[in-house]
XYZ file of N, CA and C in Angstrom:
870
model
N -86.121 -79.951 -7.505
C -87.557 -79.757 -7.671
C -87.871 -79.048 -8.983
N -87.010 -78.039 -9.315
C -87.228 -77.293 -10.552
C -87.077 -78.190 -11.775
N -86.164 -79.152 -11.688
C -85.952 -80.065 -12.810
C -87.208 -80.887 -13.074
N -87.831 -81.378 -12.007
C -89.067 -82.157 -12.160
C -90.180 -81.292 -12.737
N -90.252 -80.038 -12.259
C -91.257 -79.107 -12.788
C -91.037 -78.881 -14.275
N -89.775 -78.668 -14.668
C -89.453 -78.416 -16.073
C -89.824 -79.618 -16.936
N -89.538 -80.823 -16.441
C -89.859 -82.040 -17.200
C -91.369 -82.222 -17.339
N -92.097 -82.029 -16.240
C -93.552 -82.191 -16.270
C -94.211 -81.165 -17.182
N -93.813 -79.900 -17.043
C -94.412 -78.848 -17.864
C -94.100 -79.044 -19.336
N -92.850 -79.326 -19.641
C -92.445 -79.529 -21.033
C -93.151 -80.733 -21.646
N -93.264 -81.822 -20.884
C -93.943 -83.024 -21.377
C -95.409 -82.741 -21.661
N -96.059 -82.017 -20.754
C -97.477 -81.696 -20.934
C -97.697 -80.845 -22.181
N -96.855 -79.836 -22.373
C -96.989 -78.951 -23.530
C -96.708 -79.688 -24.836
N -95.676 -80.524 -24.826
C -95.315 -81.255 -26.044
C -96.390 -82.264 -26.432
N -96.903 -82.972 -25.449
C -97.965 -83.939 -25.726
C -99.229 -83.240 -26.219
N -99.533 -82.090 -25.601
C -100.701 -81.330 -26.033
C -100.546 -80.804 -27.442
N -99.358 -80.316 -27.776
C -99.100 -79.797 -29.121
C -99.149 -80.907 -30.157
N -98.638 -82.087 -29.791
C -98.661 -83.226 -30.709
C -100.090 -83.688 -30.944
N -100.895 -83.683 -29.884
C -102.288 -84.103 -30.004
C -103.093 -83.135 -30.856
N -102.827 -81.841 -30.692
C -103.553 -80.816 -31.446
C -102.947 -80.569 -32.823
N -101.838 -81.243 -33.094
C -101.156 -81.143 -34.382
C -100.639 -79.744 -34.669
N -100.292 -78.993 -33.631
C -99.680 -77.681 -33.835
C -98.170 -77.811 -34.007
N -97.616 -78.993 -33.642
C -96.205 -79.282 -33.846
C -96.058 -80.638 -34.521
N -95.071 -80.740 -35.400
C -94.749 -82.030 -35.999
C -93.928 -82.833 -34.998
N -93.570 -84.059 -35.359
C -92.784 -84.903 -34.459
C -91.424 -84.277 -34.169
N -90.763 -83.757 -35.212
C -89.466 -83.112 -34.998
C -89.636 -81.795 -34.229
N -90.768 -81.143 -34.458
C -91.058 -79.912 -33.742
C -91.206 -80.147 -32.249
N -91.786 -81.289 -31.897
C -91.956 -81.648 -30.491
C -90.593 -81.856 -29.822
N -89.687 -82.520 -30.514
C -88.352 -82.756 -29.956
C -87.612 -81.443 -29.722
N -87.700 -80.536 -30.699
C -87.053 -79.239 -30.547
C -87.708 -78.433 -29.433
N -89.037 -78.521 -29.344
C -89.765 -77.804 -28.290
C -89.382 -78.327 -26.911
N -89.090 -79.614 -26.826
C -88.661 -80.198 -25.548
C -87.346 -79.582 -25.087
N -86.428 -79.373 -26.026
C -85.142 -78.749 -25.688
C -85.365 -77.316 -25.221
N -86.170 -76.562 -25.981
C -86.450 -75.176 -25.617
C -87.162 -75.109 -24.262
N -88.130 -76.010 -24.064
C -88.890 -76.016 -22.824
C -88.043 -76.339 -21.607
N -87.198 -77.328 -21.721
C -86.367 -77.740 -20.585
C -85.344 -76.674 -20.214
N -84.724 -76.043 -21.217
C -83.722 -75.026 -20.929
C -84.347 -73.745 -20.387
N -85.648 -73.589 -20.604
C -86.330 -72.387 -20.134
C -87.041 -72.610 -18.806
N -87.798 -73.709 -18.704
C -88.579 -73.965 -17.488
C -87.696 -74.295 -16.288
N -86.437 -74.646 -16.514
C -85.523 -74.924 -15.407
C -84.971 -73.642 -14.791
N -85.278 -72.488 -15.400
C -84.822 -71.197 -14.884
C -85.627 -70.821 -13.641
N -84.974 -70.365 -12.585
C -85.697 -70.042 -11.357
C -86.386 -68.673 -11.418
N -86.125 -67.903 -12.469
C -86.846 -66.647 -12.686
C -88.110 -66.985 -13.481
N -89.277 -66.782 -12.876
C -90.546 -67.162 -13.498
C -90.820 -66.433 -14.800
N -90.183 -65.291 -14.995
C -90.391 -64.528 -16.235
C -90.121 -65.379 -17.468
N -89.061 -66.146 -17.446
C -88.655 -66.900 -18.624
C -89.720 -67.921 -19.031
N -90.212 -68.678 -18.071
C -91.239 -69.673 -18.382
C -92.558 -69.010 -18.756
N -92.923 -67.948 -18.051
C -94.188 -67.266 -18.304
C -94.240 -66.674 -19.709
N -93.167 -66.023 -20.114
C -93.108 -65.436 -21.453
C -93.152 -66.523 -22.528
N -92.416 -67.610 -22.315
C -92.438 -68.715 -23.279
C -93.843 -69.293 -23.411
N -94.529 -69.492 -22.291
C -95.896 -70.021 -22.325
C -96.836 -69.060 -23.039
N -96.677 -67.767 -22.777
C -97.529 -66.770 -23.427
C -97.354 -66.816 -24.940
N -96.100 -66.923 -25.383
C -95.826 -67.015 -26.819
C -96.376 -68.304 -27.412
N -96.083 -69.429 -26.776
C -96.463 -70.734 -27.307
C -97.980 -70.895 -27.395
N -98.660 -70.579 -26.314
C -100.112 -70.787 -26.274
C -100.835 -69.827 -27.215
N -100.459 -68.551 -27.176
C -101.145 -67.577 -28.030
C -100.888 -67.855 -29.510
N -99.656 -68.239 -29.849
C -99.333 -68.536 -31.249
C -100.111 -69.736 -31.756
N -100.234 -70.762 -30.919
C -100.987 -71.955 -31.307
C -102.462 -71.625 -31.524
N -103.015 -70.788 -30.639
C -104.429 -70.413 -30.764
C -104.678 -69.580 -32.015
N -103.818 -68.609 -32.276
C -104.019 -67.753 -33.447
C -103.772 -68.515 -34.746
N -102.882 -69.505 -34.715
C -102.648 -70.312 -35.907
C -103.909 -71.080 -36.297
N -104.643 -71.578 -35.301
C -105.866 -72.347 -35.562
C -107.084 -71.453 -35.805
N -106.984 -70.162 -35.437
C -108.129 -69.262 -35.564
C -108.461 -69.024 -37.042
N -109.756 -69.148 -37.365
C -110.244 -68.946 -38.742
C -109.443 -69.779 -39.745
N -109.216 -71.038 -39.392
C -108.379 -71.911 -40.225
C -108.961 -72.102 -41.630
N -110.274 -72.195 -41.732
C -110.883 -72.415 -43.050
C -110.645 -71.233 -43.981
N -110.774 -70.034 -43.455
C -110.540 -68.854 -44.282
C -109.074 -68.764 -44.696
N -108.168 -69.095 -43.779
C -106.746 -69.089 -44.115
C -106.434 -70.149 -45.167
N -107.150 -71.260 -45.115
C -106.926 -72.337 -46.071
C -107.329 -71.911 -47.480
N -108.359 -71.058 -47.546
C -108.771 -70.556 -48.861
C -107.725 -69.605 -49.426
N -107.068 -68.865 -48.546
C -106.037 -67.938 -48.994
C -104.730 -68.643 -49.297
N -104.451 -69.718 -48.548
C -103.190 -70.447 -48.697
C -103.470 -71.945 -48.677
N -103.420 -72.629 -49.830
C -103.710 -74.055 -49.890
C -102.752 -74.913 -49.085
N -101.582 -74.372 -48.721
C -100.601 -75.121 -47.933
C -100.781 -74.883 -46.435
N -101.852 -74.211 -46.058
C -102.013 -73.819 -44.657
C -102.007 -75.010 -43.716
N -102.631 -76.128 -44.065
C -102.718 -77.284 -43.174
C -101.337 -77.776 -42.769
N -100.424 -77.833 -43.738
C -99.056 -78.250 -43.439
C -98.301 -77.159 -42.684
N -98.531 -75.914 -43.108
C -97.793 -74.812 -42.499
C -98.165 -74.611 -41.043
N -99.395 -75.020 -40.669
C -99.836 -74.789 -39.300
C -99.114 -75.704 -38.309
N -98.473 -76.756 -38.807
C -97.674 -77.633 -37.954
C -96.220 -77.175 -38.004
N -95.728 -76.676 -36.882
C -94.368 -76.171 -36.838
C -93.368 -77.316 -36.698
N -92.311 -77.308 -37.533
C -91.288 -78.347 -37.447
C -90.128 -77.854 -36.586
N -89.064 -78.649 -36.495
C -87.951 -78.322 -35.599
C -87.245 -77.030 -36.000
N -87.172 -76.761 -37.301
C -86.524 -75.534 -37.745
C -87.298 -74.310 -37.259
N -88.614 -74.346 -37.414
C -89.434 -73.221 -36.979
C -89.374 -73.039 -35.467
N -89.366 -74.158 -34.738
C -89.315 -74.081 -33.277
C -88.013 -73.455 -32.808
N -86.892 -73.901 -33.373
C -85.601 -73.360 -32.956
C -85.420 -71.913 -33.415
N -85.973 -71.576 -34.578
C -85.899 -70.197 -35.045
C -86.713 -69.271 -34.156
N -87.742 -69.830 -33.509
C -88.591 -69.041 -32.627
C -88.331 -69.331 -31.152
N -87.210 -69.967 -30.856
C -86.931 -70.275 -29.461
C -85.469 -70.481 -29.133
N -84.639 -70.670 -30.147
C -83.227 -70.970 -29.914
C -82.482 -69.869 -29.182
N -82.632 -68.633 -29.660
C -81.936 -67.515 -29.024
C -82.463 -67.305 -27.606
N -83.767 -67.451 -27.432
C -84.355 -67.309 -26.105
C -83.809 -68.335 -25.128
N -83.637 -69.565 -25.587
C -83.072 -70.612 -24.734
C -81.636 -70.288 -24.347
N -80.864 -69.747 -25.307
C -79.471 -69.373 -25.026
C -79.421 -68.276 -23.965
N -80.320 -67.296 -24.070
C -80.365 -66.214 -23.078
C -80.726 -66.774 -21.705
N -81.668 -67.719 -21.677
C -82.074 -68.341 -20.414
C -80.912 -69.082 -19.773
N -80.123 -69.778 -20.565
C -78.980 -70.518 -20.032
C -77.914 -69.578 -19.474
N -77.680 -68.466 -20.172
C -76.720 -67.473 -19.679
C -77.207 -66.887 -18.356
N -78.493 -66.595 -18.281
C -79.072 -66.051 -17.051
C -78.896 -67.041 -15.898
N -79.155 -68.314 -16.166
C -79.010 -69.327 -15.126
C -77.565 -69.455 -14.670
N -76.640 -69.314 -15.588
C -75.217 -69.432 -15.242
C -74.819 -68.361 -14.227
N -75.307 -67.144 -14.412
C -74.907 -66.040 -13.540
C -75.802 -65.861 -12.317
N -77.096 -66.157 -12.437
C -78.022 -65.746 -11.384
C -78.886 -66.867 -10.795
N -78.621 -68.089 -11.145
C -79.426 -69.180 -10.619
C -79.326 -69.256 -9.089
N -80.480 -69.189 -8.415
C -80.516 -69.292 -6.967
C -80.115 -68.041 -6.218
N -79.896 -66.941 -6.922
C -79.449 -65.708 -6.264
C -80.574 -64.674 -6.241
N -80.662 -63.932 -5.136
C -81.689 -62.902 -5.005
C -81.159 -61.565 -5.523
N -82.023 -60.750 -6.138
C -81.574 -59.433 -6.630
C -80.957 -58.573 -5.535
N -81.482 -58.696 -4.316
C -80.966 -57.887 -3.202
C -79.511 -58.202 -2.870
N -79.059 -59.408 -3.222
C -77.695 -59.823 -2.881
C -76.681 -59.534 -3.985
N -77.152 -58.969 -5.084
C -76.274 -58.732 -6.231
C -75.639 -57.355 -6.162
N -74.479 -57.240 -6.805
C -73.828 -55.929 -6.917
C -74.560 -55.101 -7.974
N -74.234 -53.823 -8.048
C -74.884 -52.949 -9.034
C -74.616 -53.444 -10.458
N -73.374 -53.859 -10.710
C -73.024 -54.379 -12.030
C -73.798 -55.642 -12.373
N -73.972 -56.518 -11.405
C -74.712 -57.755 -11.635
C -76.193 -57.474 -11.870
N -76.740 -56.501 -11.161
C -78.146 -56.137 -11.380
C -78.349 -55.575 -12.781
N -77.371 -54.822 -13.234
C -77.457 -54.278 -14.599
C -77.414 -55.402 -15.630
N -76.533 -56.374 -15.408
C -76.467 -57.517 -16.325
C -77.778 -58.293 -16.306
N -78.364 -58.459 -15.132
C -79.649 -59.140 -15.021
C -80.719 -58.408 -15.837
N -80.737 -57.082 -15.726
C -81.713 -56.283 -16.468
C -81.489 -56.390 -17.971
N -80.217 -56.383 -18.391
C -79.886 -56.510 -19.817
C -80.399 -57.838 -20.369
N -80.180 -58.931 -19.641
C -80.622 -60.249 -20.100
C -82.147 -60.326 -20.151
N -82.819 -59.687 -19.200
C -84.289 -59.661 -19.216
C -84.792 -58.894 -20.432
N -84.170 -57.753 -20.713
C -84.558 -56.980 -21.898
C -84.304 -57.782 -23.180
N -83.172 -58.467 -23.233
C -82.847 -59.266 -24.416
C -83.890 -60.357 -24.628
N -84.286 -61.013 -23.544
C -85.267 -62.098 -23.631
C -86.629 -61.557 -24.064
N -87.042 -60.465 -23.468
C -88.330 -59.858 -23.845
C -88.283 -59.379 -25.289
N -87.158 -58.776 -25.695
C -87.034 -58.326 -27.073
C -87.144 -59.460 -28.066
N -86.510 -60.589 -27.738
C -86.562 -61.746 -28.636
C -87.985 -62.265 -28.786
N -88.654 -62.532 -27.662
C -89.994 -63.113 -27.756
C -91.048 -62.091 -28.162
N -90.801 -60.811 -27.926
C -91.718 -59.789 -28.423
C -91.714 -59.798 -29.949
N -90.527 -59.949 -30.539
C -90.409 -60.026 -31.992
C -91.091 -61.275 -32.534
N -90.796 -62.432 -31.924
C -91.374 -63.692 -32.391
C -92.907 -63.677 -32.293
N -93.410 -63.177 -31.170
C -94.851 -63.139 -30.959
C -95.514 -62.142 -31.895
N -94.920 -60.967 -32.029
C -95.484 -59.939 -32.903
C -95.546 -60.426 -34.350
N -94.483 -61.097 -34.797
C -94.449 -61.603 -36.163
C -95.514 -62.676 -36.374
N -95.662 -63.573 -35.395
C -96.678 -64.628 -35.513
C -98.081 -64.050 -35.506
N -98.355 -63.145 -34.587
C -99.679 -62.524 -34.525
C -99.982 -61.759 -35.806
N -98.995 -61.012 -36.312
C -99.207 -60.240 -37.538
C -99.508 -61.158 -38.718
N -98.807 -62.277 -38.789
C -99.010 -63.222 -39.897
C -100.369 -63.908 -39.801
N -100.709 -64.376 -38.601
C -101.930 -65.157 -38.431
C -103.194 -64.294 -38.416
N -103.102 -63.083 -37.863
C -104.273 -62.210 -37.792
C -104.332 -61.288 -39.000
N -103.170 -60.751 -39.402
C -103.135 -59.832 -40.534
C -103.609 -60.451 -41.824
N -103.424 -61.771 -41.967
C -103.885 -62.481 -43.158
C -105.391 -62.347 -43.348
N -106.108 -62.159 -42.258
C -107.572 -62.095 -42.301
C -108.097 -60.692 -42.590
N -107.203 -59.737 -42.825
C -107.624 -58.365 -43.101
C -108.470 -58.297 -44.368
N -109.492 -57.465 -44.333
C -110.366 -57.306 -45.513
C -109.664 -56.516 -46.615
N -108.647 -55.754 -46.242
C -107.870 -54.970 -47.218
C -106.586 -55.700 -47.581
N -106.206 -55.618 -48.847
C -104.946 -56.225 -49.258
C -103.774 -55.441 -48.653
N -102.697 -56.121 -48.322
C -101.533 -55.437 -47.738
C -100.789 -54.608 -48.779
N -99.906 -53.749 -48.290
C -99.019 -52.991 -49.172
C -97.594 -53.401 -48.863
N -96.757 -53.391 -49.882
C -95.352 -53.765 -49.691
C -94.650 -52.644 -48.934
N -93.935 -52.985 -47.879
C -93.353 -51.987 -46.983
C -92.308 -51.109 -47.675
N -91.702 -51.589 -48.756
C -90.662 -50.818 -49.441
C -91.201 -49.918 -50.549
N -92.363 -50.245 -51.099
C -92.901 -49.462 -52.228
C -94.293 -48.908 -51.958
N -94.962 -49.440 -50.921
C -96.337 -49.057 -50.575
C -97.332 -49.388 -51.679
N -96.964 -50.323 -52.546
C -97.880 -50.789 -53.569
C -98.666 -51.989 -53.046
N -99.918 -52.118 -53.468
C -100.762 -53.226 -53.032
C -100.227 -54.545 -53.568
N -100.176 -55.552 -52.691
C -99.695 -56.880 -53.078
C -100.680 -57.934 -52.567
N -100.655 -59.143 -53.122
C -101.569 -60.200 -52.668
C -101.304 -60.606 -51.220
N -102.341 -61.029 -50.504
C -102.153 -61.519 -49.130
C -101.132 -62.658 -49.100
N -100.279 -62.659 -48.091
C -99.252 -63.690 -47.981
C -97.920 -63.291 -48.573
N -97.854 -62.108 -49.205
C -96.592 -61.630 -49.769
C -95.634 -61.236 -48.650
N -94.407 -61.717 -48.719
C -93.406 -61.346 -47.720
C -93.135 -59.850 -47.807
N -93.145 -59.178 -46.656
C -92.933 -57.736 -46.648
C -94.213 -56.946 -46.789
N -95.338 -57.638 -46.915
C -96.621 -56.954 -46.992
C -97.118 -56.585 -45.602
N -97.582 -55.369 -45.434
C -98.085 -54.923 -44.139
C -99.495 -54.366 -44.287
N -100.259 -54.434 -43.212
C -101.618 -53.892 -43.174
C -101.849 -53.271 -41.810
N -102.886 -52.481 -41.688
C -103.211 -51.870 -40.397
C -103.480 -52.942 -39.351
N -104.241 -53.969 -39.747
C -104.558 -55.049 -38.822
C -103.296 -55.789 -38.399
N -102.390 -56.001 -39.343
C -101.145 -56.693 -39.031
C -100.269 -55.905 -38.074
N -100.149 -54.594 -38.301
C -99.330 -53.759 -37.418
C -99.931 -53.669 -36.020
N -101.253 -53.554 -35.945
C -101.908 -53.520 -34.635
C -101.719 -54.849 -33.915
N -101.744 -55.942 -34.672
C -101.532 -57.263 -34.074
C -100.110 -57.397 -33.558
N -99.142 -56.833 -34.283
C -97.748 -56.843 -33.828
C -97.604 -56.105 -32.509
N -98.208 -54.932 -32.441
C -98.165 -54.128 -31.217
C -98.786 -54.897 -30.056
N -99.951 -55.518 -30.316
C -100.649 -56.263 -29.263
C -99.863 -57.491 -28.831
N -99.249 -58.188 -29.784
C -98.456 -59.371 -29.446
C -97.263 -59.024 -28.574
N -96.555 -57.955 -28.933
C -95.432 -57.518 -28.118
C -95.863 -57.065 -26.735
N -97.013 -56.358 -26.678
C -97.543 -55.896 -25.385
C -97.906 -57.080 -24.500
N -98.456 -58.138 -25.105
C -98.824 -59.326 -24.339
C -97.597 -59.970 -23.700
N -96.491 -60.020 -24.451
C -95.237 -60.558 -23.907
C -94.750 -59.697 -22.749
N -94.786 -58.376 -22.934
C -94.362 -57.475 -21.868
C -95.236 -57.581 -20.630
N -96.541 -57.728 -20.838
C -97.460 -57.873 -19.711
C -97.190 -59.160 -18.947
N -96.931 -60.243 -19.675
C -96.593 -61.513 -19.028
C -95.323 -61.373 -18.194
N -94.345 -60.635 -18.724
C -93.097 -60.405 -17.982
C -93.357 -59.575 -16.731
N -94.174 -58.531 -16.853
C -94.502 -57.684 -15.701
C -95.151 -58.502 -14.581
N -96.135 -59.301 -14.943
C -96.859 -60.094 -13.944
C -95.919 -61.063 -13.235
N -95.083 -61.757 -14.016
C -94.161 -62.741 -13.432
C -93.139 -62.078 -12.517
N -92.578 -60.962 -12.956
C -91.551 -60.289 -12.160
C -92.112 -59.728 -10.861
N -93.259 -59.073 -10.935
C -93.839 -58.494 -9.725
C -94.316 -59.576 -8.758
N -94.792 -60.687 -9.298
C -95.241 -61.779 -8.430
C -94.069 -62.411 -7.682
N -92.918 -62.513 -8.337
C -91.766 -63.182 -7.739
C -90.849 -62.225 -6.974
N -90.699 -61.010 -7.483
C -89.720 -60.085 -6.900
C -90.376 -58.802 -6.384
N -91.538 -58.935 -5.784
C -92.273 -57.771 -5.279
C -91.421 -56.946 -4.320
N -90.797 -57.592 -3.351
C -90.015 -56.881 -2.348
C -88.739 -56.293 -2.937
N -88.203 -56.927 -3.988
C -87.016 -56.383 -4.654
C -87.359 -55.082 -5.367
N -88.559 -55.013 -5.934
C -89.005 -53.775 -6.563
C -89.263 -52.702 -5.510
N -89.886 -53.104 -4.404
C -90.205 -52.149 -3.340
C -88.929 -51.558 -2.714
N -87.905 -52.386 -2.608
C -86.653 -51.926 -1.986
C -85.747 -51.182 -2.958
N -86.080 -51.233 -4.255
C -85.252 -50.565 -5.248
C -84.132 -51.421 -5.795
N -84.102 -52.699 -5.419
C -83.061 -53.604 -5.929
C -83.229 -53.853 -7.421
N -84.470 -53.799 -7.900
C -84.754 -53.945 -9.324
C -85.449 -52.681 -9.822
N -85.104 -52.208 -11.016
C -85.730 -50.997 -11.553
C -87.188 -51.269 -11.957
N -88.058 -50.295 -11.692
C -89.466 -50.436 -12.048
C -89.657 -50.029 -13.518
N -89.595 -50.999 -14.377
C -89.705 -50.761 -15.817
C -91.042 -51.326 -16.315
N -91.843 -50.517 -17.024
C -93.109 -51.029 -17.579
C -92.837 -51.899 -18.813
N -92.643 -53.187 -18.594
C -92.262 -54.060 -19.704
C -93.383 -54.243 -20.731
N -94.614 -53.947 -20.348
C -95.704 -54.006 -21.326
C -95.463 -52.975 -22.429
N -94.908 -51.814 -22.044
C -94.562 -50.788 -23.034
C -93.342 -51.198 -23.838
N -92.338 -51.720 -23.141
C -91.124 -52.182 -23.816
C -91.451 -53.270 -24.836
N -92.277 -54.230 -24.418
C -92.637 -55.327 -25.306
C -93.398 -54.865 -26.535
N -94.329 -53.932 -26.360
C -95.122 -53.451 -27.495
C -94.243 -52.740 -28.520
N -93.297 -51.926 -28.031
C -92.413 -51.191 -28.945
C -91.430 -52.123 -29.654
N -90.832 -53.043 -28.893
C -89.876 -53.972 -29.497
C -90.573 -54.953 -30.437
N -91.785 -55.355 -30.081
C -92.532 -56.249 -30.960
C -92.844 -55.601 -32.290
N -93.274 -54.345 -32.245
C -93.565 -53.619 -33.479
C -92.300 -53.421 -34.299
N -91.190 -53.078 -33.613
C -89.912 -52.926 -34.305
C -89.498 -54.226 -34.974
N -89.610 -55.336 -34.250
C -89.240 -56.633 -34.813
C -90.068 -57.002 -36.022
N -91.355 -56.687 -35.969
C -92.234 -56.997 -37.087
C -91.875 -56.167 -38.319
N -91.514 -54.904 -38.090
C -91.111 -54.036 -39.197
C -89.806 -54.537 -39.816
N -88.851 -54.939 -38.962
C -87.585 -55.488 -39.473
C -87.851 -56.746 -40.292
N -88.720 -57.609 -39.791
C -89.078 -58.831 -40.499
C -89.686 -58.509 -41.862
N -90.544 -57.504 -41.902
C -91.184 -57.122 -43.161
C -90.175 -56.544 -44.148
N -89.239 -55.736 -43.644
C -88.212 -55.169 -44.520
C -87.335 -56.265 -45.123
N -86.961 -57.235 -44.297
C -86.175 -58.367 -44.801
C -86.984 -59.183 -45.807
N -88.259 -59.410 -45.477
C -89.108 -60.193 -46.363
C -89.306 -59.548 -47.715
N -89.311 -58.227 -47.733
C -89.536 -57.508 -48.987
C -88.279 -57.376 -49.831
N -87.112 -57.618 -49.227
C -85.858 -57.380 -49.954
C -85.017 -58.632 -50.195
N -84.853 -59.471 -49.182
C -83.952 -60.623 -49.329
C -84.694 -61.958 -49.281
N -86.018 -61.914 -49.345
C -86.815 -63.132 -49.421
C -87.790 -62.988 -50.586
N -87.716 -63.898 -51.521
C -88.532 -63.778 -52.718
C -89.977 -64.220 -52.480
N -90.902 -63.479 -53.072
C -92.317 -63.853 -53.081
C -92.735 -64.042 -54.528
N -93.429 -65.132 -54.794
C -93.812 -65.460 -56.159
C -95.336 -65.500 -56.288
N -95.811 -65.181 -57.482
C -97.238 -65.272 -57.775
C -97.491 -66.567 -58.539
N -98.200 -67.489 -57.890
C -98.509 -68.793 -58.483
C -100.012 -69.026 -58.375
N -100.665 -69.191 -59.515
C -102.120 -69.399 -59.534
C -102.852 -68.310 -58.752
N -102.406 -67.072 -58.969
C -103.020 -65.884 -58.353
C -102.856 -65.848 -56.824
N -101.897 -66.612 -56.303
C -101.618 -66.610 -54.871
C -100.144 -66.332 -54.643
N -99.858 -65.661 -53.529
C -98.473 -65.368 -53.167
C -97.878 -66.542 -52.408
N -96.730 -67.032 -52.859
C -96.043 -68.131 -52.184
C -94.565 -67.785 -52.080
N -93.860 -68.500 -51.207
C -92.421 -68.272 -51.044
C -91.722 -69.590 -50.766
N -90.396 -69.518 -50.633
C -89.572 -70.691 -50.339
C -89.774 -71.815 -51.354
N -89.853 -71.442 -52.631
C -89.955 -72.457 -53.682
C -88.572 -73.018 -53.993
N -88.523 -74.311 -54.288
C -87.250 -74.944 -54.643
C -86.895 -74.617 -56.082
N -85.627 -74.856 -56.439
C -85.174 -74.605 -57.810
C -85.952 -75.466 -58.797
N -86.252 -76.705 -58.382
C -87.018 -77.602 -59.260
C -88.425 -77.053 -59.511
N -89.039 -76.521 -58.486
C -90.388 -75.952 -58.635
C -90.369 -74.724 -59.533
N -89.318 -73.921 -59.423
C -89.210 -72.732 -60.256
C -89.012 -73.095 -61.730
N -88.252 -74.158 -61.981
C -88.013 -74.592 -63.354
C -89.230 -75.285 -63.948
N -89.984 -75.950 -63.096
C -91.143 -76.715 -63.561
C -92.258 -75.810 -64.052
N -92.475 -74.706 -63.351
C -93.559 -73.795 -63.694
C -93.016 -72.588 -64.445
N -93.529 -72.357 -65.640
C -93.086 -71.224 -66.441
C -93.947 -69.980 -66.215
N -95.086 -70.152 -65.521
C -96.003 -69.038 -65.325
C -95.773 -68.323 -63.988
N -94.690 -68.676 -63.291
C -94.403 -68.062 -61.997
C -93.832 -66.656 -62.199
N -94.366 -65.701 -61.454
C -93.895 -64.324 -61.520
C -93.358 -63.890 -60.150
N -92.313 -63.111 -60.178
C -91.740 -62.588 -58.935
C -92.509 -61.343 -58.520
N -93.024 -61.356 -57.287
C -93.740 -60.190 -56.770
C -92.752 -59.200 -56.169
N -91.846 -59.718 -55.347
C -90.879 -58.842 -54.687
C -89.733 -59.664 -54.122
N -88.639 -58.977 -53.809
C -87.531 -59.597 -53.100
C -86.610 -60.460 -53.946
N -85.438 -60.724 -53.382
C -84.464 -61.624 -53.998
C -84.447 -62.931 -53.217
N -84.237 -64.021 -53.922
C -84.280 -65.343 -53.293
C -82.963 -65.628 -52.580
N -82.765 -64.956 -51.419
C -81.526 -65.092 -50.663
C -81.755 -65.849 -49.360
N -82.744 -65.431 -48.596
C -83.031 -66.049 -47.307
C -84.375 -66.771 -47.331
N -84.453 -67.878 -46.593
C -85.724 -68.579 -46.419
C -86.525 -67.885 -45.336
N -87.755 -68.293 -45.164
C -88.605 -67.696 -44.133
C -88.028 -67.925 -42.738
N -87.493 -69.123 -42.505
C -86.894 -69.411 -41.202
C -85.690 -68.519 -40.925
N -84.862 -68.291 -41.943
C -83.694 -67.446 -41.765
C -84.082 -65.984 -41.533
N -85.131 -65.533 -42.199
C -85.627 -64.177 -41.973
C -86.079 -64.031 -40.528
N -86.750 -65.055 -40.006
C -87.189 -65.019 -38.608
C -86.003 -64.934 -37.656
N -84.946 -65.697 -37.937
C -83.762 -65.683 -37.086
C -83.095 -64.305 -37.108
N -82.916 -63.750 -38.293
C -82.234 -62.462 -38.423
C -83.040 -61.346 -37.760
N -84.343 -61.330 -37.996
C -85.178 -60.262 -37.432
C -85.232 -60.345 -35.911
N -85.352 -61.560 -35.376
C -85.394 -61.705 -33.910
C -84.045 -61.381 -33.280
N -82.947 -61.741 -33.978
C -81.610 -61.418 -33.472
C -81.390 -59.908 -33.478
N -81.845 -59.229 -34.531
C -81.707 -57.772 -34.611
C -82.526 -57.085 -33.518
N -83.716 -57.602 -33.254
C -84.561 -57.016 -32.215
C -83.946 -57.239 -30.837
N -83.388 -58.420 -30.631
C -82.698 -58.699 -29.369
C -81.535 -57.745 -29.174
N -80.761 -57.531 -30.237
C -79.631 -56.606 -30.169
C -80.111 -55.182 -29.909
N -81.231 -54.809 -30.530
C -81.779 -53.465 -30.333
C -82.220 -53.290 -28.879
N -82.796 -54.329 -28.295
C -83.231 -54.275 -26.895
C -82.028 -54.071 -25.968
N -80.957 -54.820 -26.252
C -79.744 -54.693 -25.434
C -79.137 -53.302 -25.596
N -79.086 -52.806 -26.833
C -78.534 -51.481 -27.066
C -79.345 -50.388 -26.400
N -80.671 -50.533 -26.412
C -81.546 -49.516 -25.825
C -81.381 -49.446 -24.309
N -81.383 -50.600 -23.654
C -81.249 -50.591 -22.194
C -79.842 -50.153 -21.781
N -78.848 -50.434 -22.618
C -77.484 -49.986 -22.329
C -77.410 -48.456 -22.361
N -78.151 -47.837 -23.256
C -78.166 -46.376 -23.347
C -78.918 -45.759 -22.168
N -79.936 -46.463 -21.690
C -80.772 -45.941 -20.622
C -80.144 -46.101 -19.247
N -79.200 -47.020 -19.114
C -78.587 -47.276 -17.809
C -77.630 -46.150 -17.401
């Protein structure tokens, strides 16, 4: 039954994303893989958190699209996520979901040993940490871009043009906090709805994941900004900040200036590294608390 649910839900989301042009054709295929490996999990938290991330990110990407287009002429193309972006924002989460299914599929928390319950909690923290980072980064990028104040570079605190990698603003940081909190709240609702009696009996620890998500989301966004300011180059082209330029584009234009960073990692790779670091931080934190 769960397999049919996973297929139906994933198909509906992919078709909707394709119709709204929030995903490219390759993005839809990658999203199908992420959706199937997640929605087949019998713990509702995994699907709920993924839906919260996917739906909110799509909505914020389309929000104030005209204003974003004035700031970034490539916005129309950038708003369609391809397979690389989908896997960078879902690959690790899918892997965590598969590991969880391997150990706990069809099993109740009350029937698990203390060690198994701890492993279950670790995997939940890892999953929340991953999507808190992804959501916080997306919210900060999509909402922070609309700030009336120019951002400052996180490493020097100097004002930089909107769209500069590593640039932070008050609106962006607040959006990161809110995005992470939203992921944590989605996890809280799903867990309490499914495992109410497990919480009441003490089989599962009562952890306020809305707080965990907000803190990990903010941490992930800060890590992303630090990476963006140091190992991802931002260039000034026609008075606009751009990144991920090819060698041919750099040679073609002689008026390009480097704003910050070294051209080592692409935007997708920065997303992978920052989300992986946040996931590791989540695992390390819960390991210390246990």
